[in-house]
PDB file of C-alpha atoms in Angstrom:
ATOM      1  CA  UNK A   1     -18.564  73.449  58.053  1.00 75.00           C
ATOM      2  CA  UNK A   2     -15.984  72.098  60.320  1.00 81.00           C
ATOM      3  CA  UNK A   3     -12.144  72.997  59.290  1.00 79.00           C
ATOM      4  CA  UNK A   4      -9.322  70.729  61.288  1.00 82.00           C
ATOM      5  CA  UNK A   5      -7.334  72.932  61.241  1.00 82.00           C
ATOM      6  CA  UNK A   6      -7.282  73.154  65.272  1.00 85.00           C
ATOM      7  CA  UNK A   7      -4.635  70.782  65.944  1.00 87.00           C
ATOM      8  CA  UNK A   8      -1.176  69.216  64.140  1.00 92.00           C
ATOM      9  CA  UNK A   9      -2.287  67.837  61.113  1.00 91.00           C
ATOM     10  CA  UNK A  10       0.216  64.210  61.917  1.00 93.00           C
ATOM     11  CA  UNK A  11      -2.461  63.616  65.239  1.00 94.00           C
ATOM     12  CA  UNK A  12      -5.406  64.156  62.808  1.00 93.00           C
ATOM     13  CA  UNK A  13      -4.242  61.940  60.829  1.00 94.00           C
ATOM     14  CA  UNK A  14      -3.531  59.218  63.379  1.00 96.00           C
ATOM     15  CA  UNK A  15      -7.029  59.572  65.272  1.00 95.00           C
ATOM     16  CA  UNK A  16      -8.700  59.822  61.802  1.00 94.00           C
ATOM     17  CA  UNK A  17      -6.722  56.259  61.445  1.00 95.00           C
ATOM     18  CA  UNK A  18      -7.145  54.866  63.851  1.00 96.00           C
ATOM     19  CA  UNK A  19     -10.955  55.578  64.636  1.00 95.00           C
ATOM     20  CA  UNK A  20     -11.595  54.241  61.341  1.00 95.00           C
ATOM     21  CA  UNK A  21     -10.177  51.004  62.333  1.00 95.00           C
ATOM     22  CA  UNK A  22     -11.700  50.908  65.642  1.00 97.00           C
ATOM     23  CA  UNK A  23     -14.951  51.134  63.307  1.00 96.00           C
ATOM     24  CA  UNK A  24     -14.597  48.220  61.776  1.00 95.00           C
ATOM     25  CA  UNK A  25     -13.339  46.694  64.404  1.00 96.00           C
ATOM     26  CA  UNK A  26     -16.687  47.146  66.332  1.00 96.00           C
ATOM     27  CA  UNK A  27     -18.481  46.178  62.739  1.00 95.00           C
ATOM     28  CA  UNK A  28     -16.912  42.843  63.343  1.00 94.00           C
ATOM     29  CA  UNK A  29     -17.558  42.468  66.824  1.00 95.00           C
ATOM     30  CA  UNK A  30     -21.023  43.550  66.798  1.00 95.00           C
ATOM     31  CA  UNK A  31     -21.628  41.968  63.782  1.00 94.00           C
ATOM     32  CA  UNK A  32     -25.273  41.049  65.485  1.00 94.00           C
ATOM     33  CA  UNK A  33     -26.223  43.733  67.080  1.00 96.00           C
ATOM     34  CA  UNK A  34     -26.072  45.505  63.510  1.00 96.00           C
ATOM     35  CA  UNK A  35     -27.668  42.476  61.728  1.00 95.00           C
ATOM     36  CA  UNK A  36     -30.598  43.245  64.116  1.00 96.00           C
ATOM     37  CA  UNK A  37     -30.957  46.731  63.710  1.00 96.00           C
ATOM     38  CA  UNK A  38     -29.370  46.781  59.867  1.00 96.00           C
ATOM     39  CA  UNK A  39     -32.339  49.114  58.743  1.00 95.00           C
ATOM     40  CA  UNK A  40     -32.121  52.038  61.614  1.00 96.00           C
ATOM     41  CA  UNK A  41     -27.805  51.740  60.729  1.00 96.00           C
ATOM     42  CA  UNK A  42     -28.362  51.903  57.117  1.00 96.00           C
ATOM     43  CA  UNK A  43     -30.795  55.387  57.738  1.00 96.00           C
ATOM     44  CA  UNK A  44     -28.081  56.469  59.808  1.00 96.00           C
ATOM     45  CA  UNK A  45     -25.423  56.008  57.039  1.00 97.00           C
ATOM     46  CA  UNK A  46     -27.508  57.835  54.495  1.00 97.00           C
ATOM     47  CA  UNK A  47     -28.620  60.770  57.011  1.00 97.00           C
ATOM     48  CA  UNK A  48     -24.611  61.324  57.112  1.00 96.00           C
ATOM     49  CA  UNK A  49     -24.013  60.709  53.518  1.00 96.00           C
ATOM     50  CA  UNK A  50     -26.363  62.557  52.441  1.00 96.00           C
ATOM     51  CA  UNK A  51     -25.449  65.753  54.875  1.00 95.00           C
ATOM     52  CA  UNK A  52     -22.086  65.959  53.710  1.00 94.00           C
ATOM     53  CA  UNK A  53     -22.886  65.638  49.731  1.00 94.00           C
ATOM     54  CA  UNK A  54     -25.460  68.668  50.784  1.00 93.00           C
ATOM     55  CA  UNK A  55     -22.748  70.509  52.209  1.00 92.00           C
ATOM     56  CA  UNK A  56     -20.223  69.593  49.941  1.00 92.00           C
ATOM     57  CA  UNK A  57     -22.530  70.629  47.028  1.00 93.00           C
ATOM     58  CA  UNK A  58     -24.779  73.326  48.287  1.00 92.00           C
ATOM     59  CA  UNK A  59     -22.156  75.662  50.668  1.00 90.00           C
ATOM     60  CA  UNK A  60     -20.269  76.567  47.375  1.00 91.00           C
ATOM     61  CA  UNK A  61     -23.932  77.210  45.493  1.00 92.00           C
ATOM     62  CA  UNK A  62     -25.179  79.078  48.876  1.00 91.00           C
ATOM     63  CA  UNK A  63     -21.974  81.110  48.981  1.00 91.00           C
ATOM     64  CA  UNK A  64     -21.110  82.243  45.317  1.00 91.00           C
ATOM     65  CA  UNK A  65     -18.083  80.094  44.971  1.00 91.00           C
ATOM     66  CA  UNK A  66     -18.939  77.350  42.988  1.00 91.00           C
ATOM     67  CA  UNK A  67     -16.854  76.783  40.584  1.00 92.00           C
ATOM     68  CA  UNK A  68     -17.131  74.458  37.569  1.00 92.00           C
ATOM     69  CA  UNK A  69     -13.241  73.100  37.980  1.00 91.00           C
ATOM     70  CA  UNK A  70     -13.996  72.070  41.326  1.00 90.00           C
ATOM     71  CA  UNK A  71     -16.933  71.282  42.512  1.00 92.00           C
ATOM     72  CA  UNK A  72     -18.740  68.972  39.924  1.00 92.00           C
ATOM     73  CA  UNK A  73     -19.190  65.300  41.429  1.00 92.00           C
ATOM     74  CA  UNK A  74     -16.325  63.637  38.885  1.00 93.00           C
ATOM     75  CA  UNK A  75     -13.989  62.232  41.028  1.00 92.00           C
ATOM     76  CA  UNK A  76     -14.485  58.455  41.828  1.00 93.00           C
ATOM     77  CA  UNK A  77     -15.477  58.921  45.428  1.00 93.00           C
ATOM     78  CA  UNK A  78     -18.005  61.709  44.558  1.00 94.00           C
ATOM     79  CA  UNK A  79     -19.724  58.567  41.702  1.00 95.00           C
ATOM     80  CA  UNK A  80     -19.367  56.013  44.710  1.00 96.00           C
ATOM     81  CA  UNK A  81     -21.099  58.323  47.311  1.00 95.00           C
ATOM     82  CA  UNK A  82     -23.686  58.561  44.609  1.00 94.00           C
ATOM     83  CA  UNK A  83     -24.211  55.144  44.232  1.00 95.00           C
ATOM     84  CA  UNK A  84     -23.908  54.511  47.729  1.00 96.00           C
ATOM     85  CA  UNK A  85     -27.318  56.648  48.264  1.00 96.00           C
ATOM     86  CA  UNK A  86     -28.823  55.123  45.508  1.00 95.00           C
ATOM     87  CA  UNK A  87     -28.329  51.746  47.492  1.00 96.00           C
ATOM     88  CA  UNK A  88     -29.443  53.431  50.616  1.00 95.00           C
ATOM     89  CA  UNK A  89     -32.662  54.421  49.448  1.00 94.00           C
ATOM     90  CA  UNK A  90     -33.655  51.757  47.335  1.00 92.00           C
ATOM     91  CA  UNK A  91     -31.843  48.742  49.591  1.00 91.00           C
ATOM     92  CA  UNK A  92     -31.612  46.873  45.625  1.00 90.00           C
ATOM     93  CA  UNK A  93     -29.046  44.061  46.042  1.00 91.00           C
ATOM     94  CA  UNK A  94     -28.334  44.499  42.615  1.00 92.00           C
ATOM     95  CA  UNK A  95     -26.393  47.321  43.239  1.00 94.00           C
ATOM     96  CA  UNK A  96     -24.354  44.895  45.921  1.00 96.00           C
ATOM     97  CA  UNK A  97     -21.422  44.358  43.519  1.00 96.00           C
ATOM     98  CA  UNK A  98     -20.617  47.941  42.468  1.00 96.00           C
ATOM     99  CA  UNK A  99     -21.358  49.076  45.691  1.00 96.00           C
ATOM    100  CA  UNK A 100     -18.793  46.915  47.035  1.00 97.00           C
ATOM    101  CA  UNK A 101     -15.851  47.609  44.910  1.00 97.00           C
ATOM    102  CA  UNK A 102     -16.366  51.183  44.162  1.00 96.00           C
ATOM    103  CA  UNK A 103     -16.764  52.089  47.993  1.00 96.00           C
ATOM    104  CA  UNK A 104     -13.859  50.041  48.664  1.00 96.00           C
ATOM    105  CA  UNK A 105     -11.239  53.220  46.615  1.00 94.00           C
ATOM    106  CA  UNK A 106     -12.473  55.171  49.677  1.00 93.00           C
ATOM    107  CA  UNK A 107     -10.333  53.554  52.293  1.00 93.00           C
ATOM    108  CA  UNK A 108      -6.958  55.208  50.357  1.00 91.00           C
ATOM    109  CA  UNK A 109      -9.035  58.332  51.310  1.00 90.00           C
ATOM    110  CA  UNK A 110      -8.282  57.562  54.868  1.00 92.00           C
ATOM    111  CA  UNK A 111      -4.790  56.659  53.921  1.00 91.00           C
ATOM    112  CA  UNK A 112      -3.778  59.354  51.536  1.00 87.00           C
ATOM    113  CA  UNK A 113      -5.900  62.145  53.147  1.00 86.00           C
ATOM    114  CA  UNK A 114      -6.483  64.452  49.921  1.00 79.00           C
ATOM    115  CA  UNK A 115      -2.242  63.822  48.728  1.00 74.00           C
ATOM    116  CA  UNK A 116      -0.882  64.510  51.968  1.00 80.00           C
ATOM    117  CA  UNK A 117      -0.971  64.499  55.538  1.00 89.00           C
ATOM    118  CA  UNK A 118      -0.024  68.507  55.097  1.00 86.00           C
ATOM    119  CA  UNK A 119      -3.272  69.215  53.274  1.00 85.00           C
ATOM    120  CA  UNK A 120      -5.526  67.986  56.279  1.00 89.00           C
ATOM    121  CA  UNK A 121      -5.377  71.950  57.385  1.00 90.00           C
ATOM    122  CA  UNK A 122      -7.813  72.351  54.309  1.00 87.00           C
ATOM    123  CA  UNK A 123     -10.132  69.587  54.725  1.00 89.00           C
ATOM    124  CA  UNK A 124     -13.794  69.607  56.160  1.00 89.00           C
ATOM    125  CA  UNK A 125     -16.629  67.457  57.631  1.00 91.00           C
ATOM    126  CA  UNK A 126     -17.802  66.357  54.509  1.00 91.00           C
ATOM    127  CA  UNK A 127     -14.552  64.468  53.584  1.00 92.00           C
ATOM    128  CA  UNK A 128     -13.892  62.679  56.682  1.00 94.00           C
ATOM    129  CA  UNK A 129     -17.850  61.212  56.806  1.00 94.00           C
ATOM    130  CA  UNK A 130     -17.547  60.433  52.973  1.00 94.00           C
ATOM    131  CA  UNK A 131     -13.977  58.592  53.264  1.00 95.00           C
ATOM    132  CA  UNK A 132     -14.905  56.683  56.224  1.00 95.00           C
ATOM    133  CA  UNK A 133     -18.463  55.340  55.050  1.00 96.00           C
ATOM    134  CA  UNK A 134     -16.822  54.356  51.640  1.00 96.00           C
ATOM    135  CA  UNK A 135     -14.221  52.826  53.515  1.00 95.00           C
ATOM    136  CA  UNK A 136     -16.305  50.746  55.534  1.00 96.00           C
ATOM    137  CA  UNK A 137     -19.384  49.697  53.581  1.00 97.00           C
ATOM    138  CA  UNK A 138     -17.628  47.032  51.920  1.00 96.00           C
ATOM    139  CA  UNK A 139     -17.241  45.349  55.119  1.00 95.00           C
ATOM    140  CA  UNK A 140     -20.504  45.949  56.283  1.00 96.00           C
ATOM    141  CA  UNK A 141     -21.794  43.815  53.101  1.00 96.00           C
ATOM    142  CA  UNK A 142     -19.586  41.434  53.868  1.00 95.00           C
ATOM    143  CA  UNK A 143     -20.232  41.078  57.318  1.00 95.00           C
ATOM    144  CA  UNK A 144     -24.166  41.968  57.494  1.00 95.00           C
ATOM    145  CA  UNK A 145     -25.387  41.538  54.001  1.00 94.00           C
ATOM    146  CA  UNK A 146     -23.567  38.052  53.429  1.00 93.00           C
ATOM    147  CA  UNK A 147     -22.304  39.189  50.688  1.00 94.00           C
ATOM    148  CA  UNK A 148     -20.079  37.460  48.792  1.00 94.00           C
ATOM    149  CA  UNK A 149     -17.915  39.208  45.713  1.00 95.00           C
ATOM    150  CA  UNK A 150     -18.254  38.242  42.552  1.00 94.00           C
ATOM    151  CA  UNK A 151     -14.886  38.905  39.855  1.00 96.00           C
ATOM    152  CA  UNK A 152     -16.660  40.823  37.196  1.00 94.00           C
ATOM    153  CA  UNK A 153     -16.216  44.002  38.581  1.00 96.00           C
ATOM    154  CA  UNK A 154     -12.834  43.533  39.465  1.00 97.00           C
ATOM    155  CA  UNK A 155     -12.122  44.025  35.613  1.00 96.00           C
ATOM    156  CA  UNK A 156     -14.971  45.814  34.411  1.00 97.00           C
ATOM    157  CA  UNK A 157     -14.201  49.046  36.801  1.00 96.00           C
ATOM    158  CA  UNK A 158     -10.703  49.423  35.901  1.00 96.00           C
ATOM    159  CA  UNK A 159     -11.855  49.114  32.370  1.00 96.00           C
ATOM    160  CA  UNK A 160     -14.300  51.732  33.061  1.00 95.00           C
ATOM    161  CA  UNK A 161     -12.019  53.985  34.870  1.00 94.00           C
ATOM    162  CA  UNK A 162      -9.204  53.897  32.440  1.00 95.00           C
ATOM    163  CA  UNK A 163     -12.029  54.985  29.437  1.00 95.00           C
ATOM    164  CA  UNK A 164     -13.234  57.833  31.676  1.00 94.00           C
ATOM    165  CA  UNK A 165     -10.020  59.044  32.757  1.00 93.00           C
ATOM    166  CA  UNK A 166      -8.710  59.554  28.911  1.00 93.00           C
ATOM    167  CA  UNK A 167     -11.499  61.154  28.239  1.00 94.00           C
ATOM    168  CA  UNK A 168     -11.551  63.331  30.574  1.00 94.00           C
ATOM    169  CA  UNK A 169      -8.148  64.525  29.736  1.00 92.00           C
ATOM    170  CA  UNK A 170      -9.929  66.897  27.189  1.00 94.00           C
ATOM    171  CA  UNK A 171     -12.717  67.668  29.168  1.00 94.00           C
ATOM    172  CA  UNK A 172     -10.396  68.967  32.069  1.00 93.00           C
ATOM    173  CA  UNK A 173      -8.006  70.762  29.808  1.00 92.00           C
ATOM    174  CA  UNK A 174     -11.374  72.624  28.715  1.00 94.00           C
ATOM    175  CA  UNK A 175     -12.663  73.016  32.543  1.00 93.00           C
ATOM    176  CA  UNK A 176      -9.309  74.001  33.694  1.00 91.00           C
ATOM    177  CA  UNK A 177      -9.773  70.934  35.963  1.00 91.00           C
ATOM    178  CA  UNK A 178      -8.370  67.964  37.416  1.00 91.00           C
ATOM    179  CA  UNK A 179     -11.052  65.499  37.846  1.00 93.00           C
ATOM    180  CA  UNK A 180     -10.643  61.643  37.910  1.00 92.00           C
ATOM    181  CA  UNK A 181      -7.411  62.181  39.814  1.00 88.00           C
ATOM    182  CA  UNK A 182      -5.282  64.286  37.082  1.00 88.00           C
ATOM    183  CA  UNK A 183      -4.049  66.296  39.800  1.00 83.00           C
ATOM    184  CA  UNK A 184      -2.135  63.067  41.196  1.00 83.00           C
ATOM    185  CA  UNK A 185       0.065  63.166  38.214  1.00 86.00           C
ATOM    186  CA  UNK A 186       2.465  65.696  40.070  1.00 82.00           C
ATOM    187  CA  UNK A 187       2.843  62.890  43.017  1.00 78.00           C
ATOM    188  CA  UNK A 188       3.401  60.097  40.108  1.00 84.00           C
ATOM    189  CA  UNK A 189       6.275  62.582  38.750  1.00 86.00           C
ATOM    190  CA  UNK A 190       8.050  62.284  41.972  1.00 81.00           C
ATOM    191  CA  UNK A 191       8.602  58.441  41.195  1.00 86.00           C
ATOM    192  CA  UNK A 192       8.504  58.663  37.857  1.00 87.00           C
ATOM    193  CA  UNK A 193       9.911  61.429  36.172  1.00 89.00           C
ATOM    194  CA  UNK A 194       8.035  63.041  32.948  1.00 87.00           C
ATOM    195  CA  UNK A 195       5.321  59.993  32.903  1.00 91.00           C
ATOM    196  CA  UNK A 196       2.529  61.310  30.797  1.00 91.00           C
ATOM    197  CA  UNK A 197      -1.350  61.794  31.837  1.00 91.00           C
ATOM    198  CA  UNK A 198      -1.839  58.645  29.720  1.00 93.00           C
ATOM    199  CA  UNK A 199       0.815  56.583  31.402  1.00 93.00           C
ATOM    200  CA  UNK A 200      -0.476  57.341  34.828  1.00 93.00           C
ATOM    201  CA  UNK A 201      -4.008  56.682  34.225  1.00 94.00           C
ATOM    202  CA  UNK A 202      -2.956  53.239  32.797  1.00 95.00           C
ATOM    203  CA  UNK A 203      -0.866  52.351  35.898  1.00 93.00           C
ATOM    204  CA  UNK A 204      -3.551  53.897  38.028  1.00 93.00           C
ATOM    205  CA  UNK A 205      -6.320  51.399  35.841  1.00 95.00           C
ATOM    206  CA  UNK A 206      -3.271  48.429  36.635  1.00 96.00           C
ATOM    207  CA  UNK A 207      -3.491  49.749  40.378  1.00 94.00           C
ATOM    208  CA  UNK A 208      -7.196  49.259  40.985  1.00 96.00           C
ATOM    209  CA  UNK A 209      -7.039  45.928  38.971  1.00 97.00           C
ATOM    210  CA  UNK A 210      -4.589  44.692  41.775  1.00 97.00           C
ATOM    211  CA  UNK A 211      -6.163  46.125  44.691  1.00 97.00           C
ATOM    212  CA  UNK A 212      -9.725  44.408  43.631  1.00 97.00           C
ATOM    213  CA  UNK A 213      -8.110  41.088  42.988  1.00 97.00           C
ATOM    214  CA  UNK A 214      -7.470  41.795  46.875  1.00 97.00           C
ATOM    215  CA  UNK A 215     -10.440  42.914  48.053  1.00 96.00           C
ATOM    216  CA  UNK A 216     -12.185  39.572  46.090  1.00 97.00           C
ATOM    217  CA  UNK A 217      -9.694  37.494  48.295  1.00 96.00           C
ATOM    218  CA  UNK A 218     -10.430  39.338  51.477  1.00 95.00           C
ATOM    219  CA  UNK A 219     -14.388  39.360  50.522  1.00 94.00           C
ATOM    220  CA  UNK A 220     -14.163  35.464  49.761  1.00 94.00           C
ATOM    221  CA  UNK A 221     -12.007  34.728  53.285  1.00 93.00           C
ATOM    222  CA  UNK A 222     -14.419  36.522  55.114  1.00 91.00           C
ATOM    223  CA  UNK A 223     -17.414  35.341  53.807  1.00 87.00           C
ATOM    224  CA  UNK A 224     -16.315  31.615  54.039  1.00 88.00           C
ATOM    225  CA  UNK A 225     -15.247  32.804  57.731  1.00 86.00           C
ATOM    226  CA  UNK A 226     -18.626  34.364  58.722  1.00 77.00           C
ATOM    227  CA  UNK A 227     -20.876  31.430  57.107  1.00 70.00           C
ATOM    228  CA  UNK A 228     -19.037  28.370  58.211  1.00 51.00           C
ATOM    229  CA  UNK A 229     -20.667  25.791  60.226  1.00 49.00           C
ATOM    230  CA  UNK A 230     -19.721  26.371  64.312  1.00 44.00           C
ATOM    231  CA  UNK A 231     -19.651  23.019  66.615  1.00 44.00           C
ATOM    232  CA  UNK A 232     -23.063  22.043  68.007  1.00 45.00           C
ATOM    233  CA  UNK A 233     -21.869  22.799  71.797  1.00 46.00           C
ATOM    234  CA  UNK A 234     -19.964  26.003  70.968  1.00 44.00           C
ATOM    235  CA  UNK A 235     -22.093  29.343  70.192  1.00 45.00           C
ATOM    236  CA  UNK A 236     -21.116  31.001  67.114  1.00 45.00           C
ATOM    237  CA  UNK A 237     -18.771  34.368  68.049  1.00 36.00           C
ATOM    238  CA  UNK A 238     -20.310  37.841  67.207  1.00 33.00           C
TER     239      UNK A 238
END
């Protein structure tokens, strides 16, 4: 395992940034070199995806310090890298739509790197390759795949969260955990004073709702951008 904790966490942060965008900037400008070789990118994604969950999973088994409030895979980035492999593996476009929208929370990974840009110091490997995949995949369907959103999800998901997150209240209070974000109630306090579990799971569900709505507006610009008719005497841009 790598630990950055070799330099200030602030430039971390910034090159973590800002090589994430420069990723999708070259997604967009290559757009046909990686239509061409979309298989050989798509093992390349898994070979890393699939590294980090082993490390993420297996170092704690390998080392005696697994421990059941930590390191089970219920957080909603831990269920989207999982059904980000599945789609890896089996390539079903079926699994287009949730892979989409449930990739798509990993971006605030890059943003909000684990609460704070102070916690970087304790980060690894494993959550830099899983934040930046999730973050980008969406765009990769959108810009290789032709994929074009659908609004189901948009409501289904924070349904789904919102049902998962309540019930894990018990389950965490049993575990001595804080999976499906209860930890980010302290940062919610700072804002809102003495809002309940409850409360900020709803607002969270409200959150999601909003940012999907967003990401369906985004997905639908770019997909009318990508597949719209170029002049006869002007080659379409990659």
């Amino acid at each position: 395992m790598i630990v950055f904790d070799f330099a200030d966490p602030t430039l971390i942060y910034l090159v973590y940034n800002l090589l994430t965008f420069a990723l999708l900037f070259a997604m967009v400008r290559h757009r046909a070199f990686l239509r061409k070789h979309d298989r050989t990118v798509l093992w390349v994604i898994f070979a890393l995806l699939a590294y980090s969950q082993l490390i993420r999973y297996g170092m704690p088994i390998l080392t005696n310090t697994f421990l059941v409030a930590e390191h089970l895979p219920f957080q909603t980035c831990r269920v989207s890298s999982v059904v980000l492999l599945y789609y890896l593996v089996r390539r079903d476009e079926r699994a287009h739509p949730w892979v989409f929208y449930l990739t798509a929370t990993g971006i605030w990974g890059v943003f909000i790197t684990n609460g704070s840009i102070a916690a970087i110091p304790e980060l690894t490997e494993y959550y830099f390759i899983d934040h930046t995949l999730l973050g980008l995949m969406p765009f990769y369907l959108l810009l290789v795949k032709d994929y074009r959103p659908s609004y189901r999800l948009v409501y289904v998901i924070p349904l789904a969260l919102l049902t998962t997150t309540t019930l894990f209240i018990p389950i965490n209070a049993w575990l001595g955990g804080e999976y499906f974000h209860l930890g980010n109630v302290t940062i919610a306090r700072l804002i809102l004073p003495g809002i309940s579990p409850i409360g900020f799971f709803i607002l969270l569900s409200l959150a999601l709702f909003v940012y999907f709505n967003i990401l369906y507006w985004i997905g639908h610009k770019v997909a009318d951008a990508t597949t719209s008719p170029m002049p006869a005497n002007r080659p379409r841009s990659v």
